[in-house]
Amino acid sequence: MLRRDRASAALGMVVERDEPGEAVVSMRVREDMTNGFAITHGGMVFALADTAFAMACNEIDPLAAGAGDDVTVAAGADISFVKATRAGQILTAHARRRILSGRSGLYDVTVTDETGDVVAEFRGRSFTTRRTHPDDAVGGGAEASVTG
């Protein structure tokens, strides 16, 4: 999934861990990611958390028959910003599945800075569709930027 994610690639996101129901993604904050107050734009923090959430809920478990065949999308998400960050800092989003019931899931994502301080808390609600993942050949070219 992330190999085709051009937005995450453009933001310089790096996959640190990708396991069923859990993902860790990091991103260095660039100058062009800051707002008029010279702090990280909240949309950038949300995008990082959302990418980790997407990875955690689009799990591929090779031991589960048919696992990972259907596309899982966000049904909704909320974020609480706790600490401001600035250009040059490295943010890390750690997503964990809390509940999976039928085609619906609930995931928590904690975003921290390089010191381990919590920057934001994100809660995502997922829904697994009946659509299958698009062919890997579609939209290729971004994979080197988003995988670690």
mmCIF file of N, CA and C in Angstrom:
data_model
loop_
_atom_site.group_PDB
_atom_site.id
_atom_site.type_symbol
_atom_site.label_atom_id
_atom_site.label_comp_id
_atom_site.label_asym_id
_atom_site.label_seq_id
_atom_site.Cartn_x
_atom_site.Cartn_y
_atom_site.Cartn_z
ATOM 1 N N MET A 1 0.824 -1.190 0.000
ATOM 2 C CA MET A 1 0.000 0.000 0.000
ATOM 3 C C MET A 1 0.870 1.256 0.000
ATOM 4 N N LEU A 2 1.843 1.297 0.902
ATOM 5 C CA LEU A 2 2.638 2.511 1.027
ATOM 6 C C LEU A 2 3.547 2.740 -0.176
ATOM 7 N N ARG A 3 3.848 1.695 -0.904
ATOM 8 C CA ARG A 3 4.681 1.871 -2.104
ATOM 9 C C ARG A 3 4.006 2.779 -3.127
ATOM 10 N N ARG A 4 2.672 2.849 -3.081
ATOM 11 C CA ARG A 4 1.924 3.692 -4.017
ATOM 12 C C ARG A 4 1.508 5.020 -3.400
ATOM 13 N N ASP A 5 1.903 5.280 -2.172
ATOM 14 C CA ASP A 5 1.462 6.473 -1.449
ATOM 15 C C ASP A 5 2.401 7.640 -1.741
ATOM 16 N N ARG A 6 2.048 8.404 -2.744
ATOM 17 C CA ARG A 6 2.904 9.523 -3.160
ATOM 18 C C ARG A 6 2.928 10.649 -2.140
ATOM 19 N N ALA A 7 1.829 10.859 -1.427
ATOM 20 C CA ALA A 7 1.793 11.931 -0.421
ATOM 21 C C ALA A 7 2.793 11.648 0.694
ATOM 22 N N SER A 8 2.788 10.422 1.214
ATOM 23 C CA SER A 8 3.721 10.064 2.289
ATOM 24 C C SER A 8 5.165 10.131 1.802
ATOM 25 N N ALA A 9 5.389 9.716 0.571
ATOM 26 C CA ALA A 9 6.741 9.787 -0.004
ATOM 27 C C ALA A 9 7.199 11.233 -0.107
ATOM 28 N N ALA A 10 6.305 12.118 -0.555
ATOM 29 C CA ALA A 10 6.664 13.531 -0.708
ATOM 30 C C ALA A 10 7.001 14.174 0.631
ATOM 31 N N LEU A 11 6.404 13.672 1.701
ATOM 32 C CA LEU A 11 6.672 14.207 3.038
ATOM 33 C C LEU A 11 7.902 13.569 3.680
ATOM 34 N N GLY A 12 8.525 12.619 2.992
ATOM 35 C CA GLY A 12 9.751 12.002 3.491
ATOM 36 C C GLY A 12 9.540 10.996 4.603
ATOM 37 N N MET A 13 8.389 10.378 4.659
ATOM 38 C CA MET A 13 8.104 9.402 5.711
ATOM 39 C C MET A 13 8.908 8.136 5.511
ATOM 40 N N VAL A 14 9.332 7.548 6.640
ATOM 41 C CA VAL A 14 10.132 6.325 6.626
ATOM 42 C C VAL A 14 9.425 5.284 7.496
ATOM 43 N N VAL A 15 9.240 4.093 6.956
ATOM 44 C CA VAL A 15 8.616 3.003 7.700
ATOM 45 C C VAL A 15 9.670 2.375 8.607
ATOM 46 N N GLU A 16 9.396 2.408 9.910
ATOM 47 C CA GLU A 16 10.309 1.801 10.882
ATOM 48 C C GLU A 16 9.873 0.376 11.225
ATOM 49 N N ARG A 17 8.550 0.163 11.260
ATOM 50 C CA ARG A 17 8.012 -1.164 11.575
ATOM 51 C C ARG A 17 6.651 -1.296 10.913
ATOM 52 N N ASP A 18 6.367 -2.489 10.380
ATOM 53 C CA ASP A 18 5.083 -2.770 9.750
ATOM 54 C C ASP A 18 4.709 -4.211 10.077
ATOM 55 N N GLU A 19 3.840 -4.373 11.061
ATOM 56 C CA GLU A 19 3.392 -5.687 11.502
ATOM 57 C C GLU A 19 1.868 -5.684 11.539
ATOM 58 N N PRO A 20 1.243 -6.858 11.509
ATOM 59 C CA PRO A 20 -0.221 -6.883 11.581
ATOM 60 C C PRO A 20 -0.735 -6.149 12.824
ATOM 61 N N GLY A 21 -1.544 -5.118 12.600
ATOM 62 C CA GLY A 21 -2.136 -4.364 13.693
ATOM 63 C C GLY A 21 -1.233 -3.338 14.346
ATOM 64 N N GLU A 22 -0.029 -3.163 13.829
ATOM 65 C CA GLU A 22 0.915 -2.214 14.426
ATOM 66 C C GLU A 22 1.860 -1.672 13.366
ATOM 67 N N ALA A 23 2.152 -0.386 13.459
ATOM 68 C CA ALA A 23 3.096 0.221 12.518
ATOM 69 C C ALA A 23 3.784 1.409 13.185
ATOM 70 N N VAL A 24 5.022 1.655 12.769
ATOM 71 C CA VAL A 24 5.779 2.809 13.240
ATOM 72 C C VAL A 24 6.337 3.517 12.006
ATOM 73 N N VAL A 25 6.063 4.823 11.909
ATOM 74 C CA VAL A 25 6.499 5.630 10.772
ATOM 75 C C VAL A 25 7.124 6.913 11.328
ATOM 76 N N SER A 26 8.245 7.334 10.739
ATOM 77 C CA SER A 26 8.896 8.564 11.200
ATOM 78 C C SER A 26 9.016 9.564 10.056
ATOM 79 N N MET A 27 9.268 10.821 10.441
ATOM 80 C CA MET A 27 9.382 11.894 9.460
ATOM 81 C C MET A 27 10.179 13.041 10.079
ATOM 82 N N ARG A 28 11.158 13.546 9.334
ATOM 83 C CA ARG A 28 11.878 14.749 9.767
ATOM 84 C C ARG A 28 11.076 15.964 9.318
ATOM 85 N N VAL A 29 10.859 16.879 10.248
ATOM 86 C CA VAL A 29 10.109 18.099 9.937
ATOM 87 C C VAL A 29 11.017 19.038 9.151
ATOM 88 N N ARG A 30 10.546 19.444 7.970
ATOM 89 C CA ARG A 30 11.286 20.386 7.127
ATOM 90 C C ARG A 30 10.725 21.791 7.317
ATOM 91 N N GLU A 31 11.495 22.775 6.872
ATOM 92 C CA GLU A 31 11.047 24.170 6.954
ATOM 93 C C GLU A 31 9.700 24.368 6.250
ATOM 94 N N ASP A 32 9.507 23.692 5.122
ATOM 95 C CA ASP A 32 8.258 23.862 4.375
ATOM 96 C C ASP A 32 7.076 23.129 5.003
ATOM 97 N N MET A 33 7.287 22.522 6.177
ATOM 98 C CA MET A 33 6.221 21.854 6.915
ATOM 99 C C MET A 33 5.777 22.677 8.122
ATOM 100 N N THR A 34 6.306 23.887 8.241
ATOM 101 C CA THR A 34 5.956 24.731 9.383
ATOM 102 C C THR A 34 4.899 25.759 8.985
ATOM 103 N N ASN A 35 4.204 26.241 10.000
ATOM 104 C CA ASN A 35 3.162 27.241 9.761
ATOM 105 C C ASN A 35 3.713 28.646 9.990
ATOM 106 N N GLY A 36 2.852 29.634 10.034
ATOM 107 C CA GLY A 36 3.252 31.021 10.206
ATOM 108 C C GLY A 36 3.847 31.344 11.565
ATOM 109 N N PHE A 37 3.748 30.418 12.509
ATOM 110 C CA PHE A 37 4.333 30.601 13.837
ATOM 111 C C PHE A 37 5.666 29.870 13.972
ATOM 112 N N ALA A 38 6.177 29.334 12.848
ATOM 113 C CA ALA A 38 7.443 28.591 12.798
ATOM 114 C C ALA A 38 7.396 27.300 13.617
ATOM 115 N N ILE A 39 6.185 26.729 13.769
ATOM 116 C CA ILE A 39 6.050 25.411 14.391
ATOM 117 C C ILE A 39 5.447 24.462 13.360
ATOM 118 N N THR A 40 5.600 23.181 13.613
ATOM 119 C CA THR A 40 5.109 22.180 12.668
ATOM 120 C C THR A 40 3.611 22.345 12.451
ATOM 121 N N HIS A 41 3.214 22.414 11.188
ATOM 122 C CA HIS A 41 1.798 22.529 10.831
ATOM 123 C C HIS A 41 1.064 21.286 11.333
ATOM 124 N N GLY A 42 -0.076 21.492 11.965
ATOM 125 C CA GLY A 42 -0.850 20.373 12.498
ATOM 126 C C GLY A 42 -1.238 19.350 11.448
ATOM 127 N N GLY A 43 -1.437 19.813 10.223
ATOM 128 C CA GLY A 43 -1.772 18.890 9.141
ATOM 129 C C GLY A 43 -0.650 17.910 8.844
ATOM 130 N N MET A 44 0.585 18.322 9.077
ATOM 131 C CA MET A 44 1.735 17.434 8.859
ATOM 132 C C MET A 44 1.783 16.353 9.937
ATOM 133 N N VAL A 45 1.493 16.749 11.176
ATOM 134 C CA VAL A 45 1.450 15.783 12.275
ATOM 135 C C VAL A 45 0.309 14.797 12.037
ATOM 136 N N PHE A 46 -0.834 15.314 11.606
ATOM 137 C CA PHE A 46 -1.989 14.454 11.302
ATOM 138 C C PHE A 46 -1.636 13.485 10.171
ATOM 139 N N ALA A 47 -0.983 13.982 9.125
ATOM 140 C CA ALA A 47 -0.623 13.128 7.987
ATOM 141 C C ALA A 47 0.288 11.984 8.422
ATOM 142 N N LEU A 48 1.240 12.266 9.292
ATOM 143 C CA LEU A 48 2.142 11.223 9.792
ATOM 144 C C LEU A 48 1.354 10.176 10.577
ATOM 145 N N ALA A 49 0.504 10.624 11.495
ATOM 146 C CA ALA A 49 -0.307 9.700 12.286
ATOM 147 C C ALA A 49 -1.241 8.891 11.390
ATOM 148 N N ASP A 50 -1.828 9.542 10.404
ATOM 149 C CA ASP A 50 -2.760 8.885 9.492
ATOM 150 C C ASP A 50 -2.059 7.810 8.655
ATOM 151 N N THR A 51 -0.834 8.057 8.262
ATOM 152 C CA THR A 51 -0.087 7.058 7.489
ATOM 153 C C THR A 51 0.217 5.828 8.339
ATOM 154 N N ALA A 52 0.636 6.036 9.588
ATOM 155 C CA ALA A 52 0.891 4.890 10.478
ATOM 156 C C ALA A 52 -0.406 4.118 10.722
ATOM 157 N N PHE A 53 -1.504 4.834 10.911
ATOM 158 C CA PHE A 53 -2.826 4.223 11.076
ATOM 159 C C PHE A 53 -3.188 3.381 9.854
ATOM 160 N N ALA A 54 -3.003 3.932 8.666
ATOM 161 C CA ALA A 54 -3.334 3.219 7.428
ATOM 162 C C ALA A 54 -2.530 1.935 7.297
ATOM 163 N N MET A 55 -1.261 2.004 7.655
ATOM 164 C CA MET A 55 -0.421 0.809 7.574
ATOM 165 C C MET A 55 -0.871 -0.254 8.573
ATOM 166 N N ALA A 56 -1.189 0.171 9.785
ATOM 167 C CA ALA A 56 -1.591 -0.781 10.821
ATOM 168 C C ALA A 56 -2.906 -1.473 10.482
ATOM 169 N N CYS A 57 -3.829 -0.765 9.847
ATOM 170 C CA CYS A 57 -5.128 -1.392 9.563
ATOM 171 C C CYS A 57 -5.189 -2.069 8.197
ATOM 172 N N ASN A 58 -4.205 -1.866 7.345
ATOM 173 C CA ASN A 58 -4.117 -2.607 6.084
ATOM 174 C C ASN A 58 -3.041 -3.669 6.230
ATOM 175 N N GLU A 59 -3.267 -4.520 7.194
ATOM 176 C CA GLU A 59 -2.268 -5.523 7.537
ATOM 177 C C GLU A 59 -2.253 -6.675 6.550
ATOM 178 N N ILE A 60 -1.093 -7.228 6.414
ATOM 179 C CA ILE A 60 -0.934 -8.430 5.603
ATOM 180 C C ILE A 60 -0.368 -9.491 6.539
ATOM 181 N N ASP A 61 -1.171 -10.479 6.855
ATOM 182 C CA ASP A 61 -0.734 -11.583 7.708
ATOM 183 C C ASP A 61 -0.618 -12.816 6.830
ATOM 184 N N PRO A 62 0.616 -13.230 6.517
ATOM 185 C CA PRO A 62 0.784 -14.353 5.595
ATOM 186 C C PRO A 62 0.188 -15.656 6.108
ATOM 187 N N LEU A 63 -0.098 -15.761 7.399
ATOM 188 C CA LEU A 63 -0.655 -16.988 7.954
ATOM 189 C C LEU A 63 -2.179 -17.028 7.872
ATOM 190 N N ALA A 64 -2.792 -15.877 7.591
ATOM 191 C CA ALA A 64 -4.253 -15.815 7.518
ATOM 192 C C ALA A 64 -4.699 -15.881 6.065
ATOM 193 N N ALA A 65 -5.530 -16.854 5.751
ATOM 194 C CA ALA A 65 -6.018 -17.004 4.378
ATOM 195 C C ALA A 65 -6.813 -15.782 3.970
ATOM 196 N N GLY A 66 -6.420 -15.175 2.855
ATOM 197 C CA GLY A 66 -7.135 -14.023 2.332
ATOM 198 C C GLY A 66 -6.841 -12.717 3.042
ATOM 199 N N ALA A 67 -6.003 -12.750 4.077
ATOM 200 C CA ALA A 67 -5.720 -11.523 4.827
ATOM 201 C C ALA A 67 -5.032 -10.508 3.930
ATOM 202 N N GLY A 68 -5.420 -9.276 4.084
ATOM 203 C CA GLY A 68 -4.777 -8.206 3.337
ATOM 204 C C GLY A 68 -5.297 -8.021 1.934
ATOM 205 N N ASP A 69 -6.277 -8.812 1.509
ATOM 206 C CA ASP A 69 -6.803 -8.692 0.154
ATOM 207 C C ASP A 69 -7.729 -7.493 0.001
ATOM 208 N N ASP A 70 -8.470 -7.145 1.054
ATOM 209 C CA ASP A 70 -9.435 -6.057 0.989
ATOM 210 C C ASP A 70 -8.824 -4.749 1.462
ATOM 211 N N VAL A 71 -9.260 -3.661 0.864
ATOM 212 C CA VAL A 71 -8.781 -2.330 1.225
ATOM 213 C C VAL A 71 -9.505 -1.859 2.487
ATOM 214 N N THR A 72 -8.738 -1.379 3.453
ATOM 215 C CA THR A 72 -9.304 -0.795 4.664
ATOM 216 C C THR A 72 -9.068 0.707 4.614
ATOM 217 N N VAL A 73 -10.112 1.478 4.863
ATOM 218 C CA VAL A 73 -10.048 2.943 4.786
ATOM 219 C C VAL A 73 -10.444 3.551 6.134
ATOM 220 N N ALA A 74 -10.162 4.822 6.282
ATOM 221 C CA ALA A 74 -10.560 5.536 7.494
ATOM 222 C C ALA A 74 -12.049 5.849 7.445
ATOM 223 N N ALA A 75 -12.735 5.542 8.527
ATOM 224 C CA ALA A 75 -14.132 5.941 8.685
ATOM 225 C C ALA A 75 -14.190 7.267 9.448
ATOM 226 N N GLY A 76 -13.102 7.596 10.121
ATOM 227 C CA GLY A 76 -13.020 8.847 10.860
ATOM 228 C C GLY A 76 -11.765 8.859 11.704
ATOM 229 N N ALA A 77 -11.370 10.045 12.152
ATOM 230 C CA ALA A 77 -10.188 10.167 13.000
ATOM 231 C C ALA A 77 -10.239 11.473 13.774
ATOM 232 N N ASP A 78 -9.632 11.446 14.945
ATOM 233 C CA ASP A 78 -9.519 12.638 15.790
ATOM 234 C C ASP A 78 -8.075 12.745 16.255
ATOM 235 N N ILE A 79 -7.620 13.982 16.470
ATOM 236 C CA ILE A 79 -6.268 14.184 16.956
ATOM 237 C C ILE A 79 -6.272 15.266 18.024
ATOM 238 N N SER A 80 -5.424 15.066 19.031
ATOM 239 C CA SER A 80 -5.194 16.075 20.066
ATOM 240 C C SER A 80 -3.714 16.427 20.026
ATOM 241 N N PHE A 81 -3.434 17.704 19.832
ATOM 242 C CA PHE A 81 -2.048 18.175 19.779
ATOM 243 C C PHE A 81 -1.619 18.535 21.196
ATOM 244 N N VAL A 82 -0.470 18.009 21.606
ATOM 245 C CA VAL A 82 -0.014 18.158 22.979
ATOM 246 C C VAL A 82 1.212 19.060 23.090
ATOM 247 N N LYS A 83 2.105 18.982 22.117
ATOM 248 C CA LYS A 83 3.367 19.729 22.179
ATOM 249 C C LYS A 83 3.743 20.209 20.788
ATOM 250 N N ALA A 84 4.190 21.444 20.693
ATOM 251 C CA ALA A 84 4.645 21.986 19.414
ATOM 252 C C ALA A 84 6.047 21.490 19.100
ATOM 253 N N THR A 85 6.325 21.341 17.799
ATOM 254 C CA THR A 85 7.667 20.972 17.345
ATOM 255 C C THR A 85 8.089 21.938 16.246
ATOM 256 N N ARG A 86 9.355 21.833 15.852
ATOM 257 C CA ARG A 86 9.917 22.772 14.879
ATOM 258 C C ARG A 86 10.692 22.027 13.796
ATOM 259 N N ALA A 87 11.051 22.763 12.770
ATOM 260 C CA ALA A 87 11.852 22.200 11.675
ATOM 261 C C ALA A 87 13.118 21.579 12.242
ATOM 262 N N GLY A 88 13.498 20.448 11.656
ATOM 263 C CA GLY A 88 14.695 19.730 12.080
ATOM 264 C C GLY A 88 14.413 18.594 13.040
ATOM 265 N N GLN A 89 13.267 18.640 13.701
ATOM 266 C CA GLN A 89 12.937 17.574 14.639
ATOM 267 C C GLN A 89 12.425 16.345 13.892
ATOM 268 N N ILE A 90 12.612 15.185 14.513
ATOM 269 C CA ILE A 90 12.118 13.933 13.944
ATOM 270 C C ILE A 90 10.906 13.490 14.749
ATOM 271 N N LEU A 91 9.797 13.294 14.046
ATOM 272 C CA LEU A 91 8.566 12.819 14.667
ATOM 273 C C LEU A 91 8.364 11.351 14.329
ATOM 274 N N THR A 92 7.852 10.602 15.298
ATOM 275 C CA THR A 92 7.591 9.180 15.102
ATOM 276 C C THR A 92 6.159 8.876 15.522
ATOM 277 N N ALA A 93 5.427 8.203 14.652
ATOM 278 C CA ALA A 93 4.045 7.801 14.926
ATOM 279 C C ALA A 93 3.997 6.301 15.140
ATOM 280 N N HIS A 94 3.471 5.883 16.286
ATOM 281 C CA HIS A 94 3.348 4.461 16.614
ATOM 282 C C HIS A 94 1.859 4.126 16.685
ATOM 283 N N ALA A 95 1.390 3.359 15.710
ATOM 284 C CA ALA A 95 -0.018 2.972 15.618
ATOM 285 C C ALA A 95 -0.220 1.565 16.151
ATOM 286 N N ARG A 96 -1.297 1.403 16.936
ATOM 287 C CA ARG A 96 -1.627 0.086 17.493
ATOM 288 C C ARG A 96 -3.122 -0.161 17.364
ATOM 289 N N ARG A 97 -3.448 -1.375 16.946
ATOM 290 C CA ARG A 97 -4.865 -1.764 16.895
ATOM 291 C C ARG A 97 -5.370 -1.966 18.319
ATOM 292 N N ARG A 98 -6.527 -1.396 18.608
ATOM 293 C CA ARG A 98 -7.166 -1.570 19.916
ATOM 294 C C ARG A 98 -8.282 -2.602 19.816
ATOM 295 N N ILE A 99 -9.104 -2.472 18.769
ATOM 296 C CA ILE A 99 -10.266 -3.348 18.607
ATOM 297 C C ILE A 99 -10.454 -3.632 17.121
ATOM 298 N N LEU A 100 -10.773 -4.865 16.798
ATOM 299 C CA LEU A 100 -11.176 -5.236 15.447
ATOM 300 C C LEU A 100 -12.418 -6.099 15.589
ATOM 301 N N SER A 101 -13.535 -5.598 15.060
ATOM 302 C CA SER A 101 -14.808 -6.295 15.168
ATOM 303 C C SER A 101 -15.458 -6.315 13.796
ATOM 304 N N GLY A 102 -15.482 -7.491 13.194
ATOM 305 C CA GLY A 102 -16.026 -7.594 11.844
ATOM 306 C C GLY A 102 -15.196 -6.751 10.892
ATOM 307 N N ARG A 103 -15.853 -5.805 10.210
ATOM 308 C CA ARG A 103 -15.161 -4.962 9.237
ATOM 309 C C ARG A 103 -14.775 -3.600 9.810
ATOM 310 N N SER A 104 -14.963 -3.401 11.119
ATOM 311 C CA SER A 104 -14.646 -2.126 11.765
ATOM 312 C C SER A 104 -13.507 -2.288 12.753
ATOM 313 N N GLY A 105 -12.676 -1.254 12.840
ATOM 314 C CA GLY A 105 -11.554 -1.295 13.764
ATOM 315 C C GLY A 105 -11.334 0.041 14.440
ATOM 316 N N LEU A 106 -10.610 -0.002 15.540
ATOM 317 C CA LEU A 106 -10.260 1.191 16.298
ATOM 318 C C LEU A 106 -8.753 1.124 16.567
ATOM 319 N N TYR A 107 -8.053 2.223 16.243
ATOM 320 C CA TYR A 107 -6.598 2.272 16.346
ATOM 321 C C TYR A 107 -6.163 3.536 17.070
ATOM 322 N N ASP A 108 -5.167 3.406 17.940
ATOM 323 C CA ASP A 108 -4.575 4.553 18.608
ATOM 324 C C ASP A 108 -3.179 4.780 18.060
ATOM 325 N N VAL A 109 -2.852 6.048 17.841
ATOM 326 C CA VAL A 109 -1.535 6.425 17.333
ATOM 327 C C VAL A 109 -0.965 7.497 18.259
ATOM 328 N N THR A 110 0.228 7.234 18.763
ATOM 329 C CA THR A 110 0.944 8.218 19.565
ATOM 330 C C THR A 110 2.073 8.777 18.723
ATOM 331 N N VAL A 111 2.136 10.097 18.612
ATOM 332 C CA VAL A 111 3.219 10.767 17.890
ATOM 333 C C VAL A 111 4.161 11.364 18.927
ATOM 334 N N THR A 112 5.444 11.022 18.811
ATOM 335 C CA THR A 112 6.454 11.534 19.737
ATOM 336 C C THR A 112 7.540 12.269 18.972
ATOM 337 N N ASP A 113 8.314 13.091 19.696
ATOM 338 C CA ASP A 113 9.477 13.728 19.077
ATOM 339 C C ASP A 113 10.710 12.886 19.377
ATOM 340 N N GLU A 114 11.873 13.347 18.963
ATOM 341 C CA GLU A 114 13.096 12.549 19.109
ATOM 342 C C GLU A 114 13.518 12.353 20.562
ATOM 343 N N THR A 115 12.956 13.136 21.492
ATOM 344 C CA THR A 115 13.266 12.955 22.920
ATOM 345 C C THR A 115 12.306 11.984 23.589
ATOM 346 N N GLY A 116 11.268 11.562 22.857
ATOM 347 C CA GLY A 116 10.260 10.670 23.422
ATOM 348 C C GLY A 116 9.051 11.390 23.990
ATOM 349 N N ASP A 117 9.071 12.739 23.960
ATOM 350 C CA ASP A 117 7.915 13.499 24.436
ATOM 351 C C ASP A 117 6.731 13.311 23.490
ATOM 352 N N VAL A 118 5.543 13.189 24.058
ATOM 353 C CA VAL A 118 4.339 13.039 23.247
ATOM 354 C C VAL A 118 4.003 14.377 22.595
ATOM 355 N N VAL A 119 3.821 14.330 21.277
ATOM 356 C CA VAL A 119 3.469 15.506 20.478
ATOM 357 C C VAL A 119 1.966 15.530 20.196
ATOM 358 N N ALA A 120 1.392 14.348 19.939
ATOM 359 C CA ALA A 120 -0.037 14.267 19.627
ATOM 360 C C ALA A 120 -0.552 12.860 19.892
ATOM 361 N N GLU A 121 -1.856 12.777 20.147
ATOM 362 C CA GLU A 121 -2.570 11.501 20.268
ATOM 363 C C GLU A 121 -3.665 11.492 19.222
ATOM 364 N N PHE A 122 -3.738 10.413 18.465
ATOM 365 C CA PHE A 122 -4.645 10.260 17.322
ATOM 366 C C PHE A 122 -5.449 8.995 17.545
ATOM 367 N N ARG A 123 -6.735 9.042 17.273
ATOM 368 C CA ARG A 123 -7.564 7.836 17.294
ATOM 369 C C ARG A 123 -8.249 7.708 15.948
ATOM 370 N N GLY A 124 -8.030 6.579 15.295
ATOM 371 C CA GLY A 124 -8.608 6.330 13.986
ATOM 372 C C GLY A 124 -9.617 5.202 14.022
ATOM 373 N N ARG A 125 -10.675 5.378 13.249
ATOM 374 C CA ARG A 125 -11.707 4.359 13.107
ATOM 375 C C ARG A 125 -11.652 3.845 11.671
ATOM 376 N N SER A 126 -11.519 2.538 11.514
ATOM 377 C CA SER A 126 -11.346 1.958 10.181
ATOM 378 C C SER A 126 -12.573 1.164 9.744
ATOM 379 N N PHE A 127 -12.658 1.007 8.420
ATOM 380 C CA PHE A 127 -13.708 0.190 7.818
ATOM 381 C C PHE A 127 -13.081 -0.581 6.660
ATOM 382 N N THR A 128 -13.233 -1.894 6.678
ATOM 383 C CA THR A 128 -12.700 -2.730 5.608
ATOM 384 C C THR A 128 -13.751 -2.882 4.521
ATOM 385 N N THR A 129 -13.389 -2.435 3.323
ATOM 386 C CA THR A 129 -14.298 -2.475 2.180
ATOM 387 C C THR A 129 -14.252 -3.856 1.534
ATOM 388 N N ARG A 130 -14.996 -4.019 0.484
ATOM 389 C CA ARG A 130 -14.958 -5.260 -0.303
ATOM 390 C C ARG A 130 -14.076 -5.075 -1.542
ATOM 391 N N ARG A 131 -13.434 -3.906 -1.652
ATOM 392 C CA ARG A 131 -12.524 -3.646 -2.777
ATOM 393 C C ARG A 131 -11.169 -4.272 -2.502
ATOM 394 N N THR A 132 -10.508 -4.723 -3.554
ATOM 395 C CA THR A 132 -9.171 -5.277 -3.395
ATOM 396 C C THR A 132 -8.135 -4.208 -3.694
ATOM 397 N N HIS A 133 -6.915 -4.441 -3.206
ATOM 398 C CA HIS A 133 -5.822 -3.500 -3.441
ATOM 399 C C HIS A 133 -5.548 -3.390 -4.935
ATOM 400 N N PRO A 134 -5.248 -2.173 -5.416
ATOM 401 C CA PRO A 134 -4.926 -2.013 -6.838
ATOM 402 C C PRO A 134 -3.621 -2.736 -7.168
ATOM 403 N N ASP A 135 -3.447 -3.005 -8.442
ATOM 404 C CA ASP A 135 -2.239 -3.672 -8.923
ATOM 405 C C ASP A 135 -1.004 -2.904 -8.498
ATOM 406 N N ASP A 136 0.040 -3.598 -8.055
ATOM 407 C CA ASP A 136 1.276 -2.958 -7.598
ATOM 408 C C ASP A 136 1.920 -2.085 -8.665
ATOM 409 N N ALA A 137 1.646 -2.331 -9.923
ATOM 410 C CA ALA A 137 2.270 -1.544 -10.998
ATOM 411 C C ALA A 137 1.697 -0.140 -11.090
ATOM 412 N N VAL A 138 0.495 0.070 -10.534
ATOM 413 C CA VAL A 138 -0.157 1.377 -10.638
ATOM 414 C C VAL A 138 0.524 2.365 -9.706
ATOM 415 N N GLY A 139 0.913 3.520 -10.238
ATOM 416 C CA GLY A 139 1.470 4.595 -9.428
ATOM 417 C C GLY A 139 2.814 4.314 -8.853
ATOM 418 N N GLY A 140 3.555 3.390 -9.378
ATOM 419 C CA GLY A 140 4.859 3.029 -8.843
ATOM 420 C C GLY A 140 5.825 4.192 -8.865
ATOM 421 N N GLY A 141 6.995 3.960 -8.325
ATOM 422 C CA GLY A 141 8.034 4.970 -8.343
ATOM 423 C C GLY A 141 8.260 5.652 -7.020
ATOM 424 N N ALA A 142 7.343 5.544 -6.075
ATOM 425 C CA ALA A 142 7.503 6.207 -4.798
ATOM 426 C C ALA A 142 8.096 5.294 -3.735
ATOM 427 N N GLU A 143 8.251 4.012 -4.038
ATOM 428 C CA GLU A 143 8.576 3.053 -2.991
ATOM 429 C C GLU A 143 9.881 3.308 -2.273
ATOM 430 N N ALA A 144 10.899 3.819 -2.911
ATOM 431 C CA ALA A 144 12.181 4.024 -2.242
ATOM 432 C C ALA A 144 12.079 5.088 -1.161
ATOM 433 N N SER A 145 11.191 6.029 -1.297
ATOM 434 C CA SER A 145 11.089 7.135 -0.347
ATOM 435 C C SER A 145 10.308 6.786 0.901
ATOM 436 N N VAL A 146 9.452 5.778 0.839
ATOM 437 C CA VAL A 146 8.578 5.524 1.962
ATOM 438 C C VAL A 146 8.861 4.211 2.676
ATOM 439 N N THR A 147 9.837 3.467 2.260
ATOM 440 C CA THR A 147 10.169 2.236 2.949
ATOM 441 C C THR A 147 11.538 2.368 3.559
ATOM 442 N N GLY A 148 11.703 1.739 4.692
ATOM 443 C CA GLY A 148 12.969 1.880 5.405
ATOM 444 C C GLY A 148 13.720 0.606 5.530
#
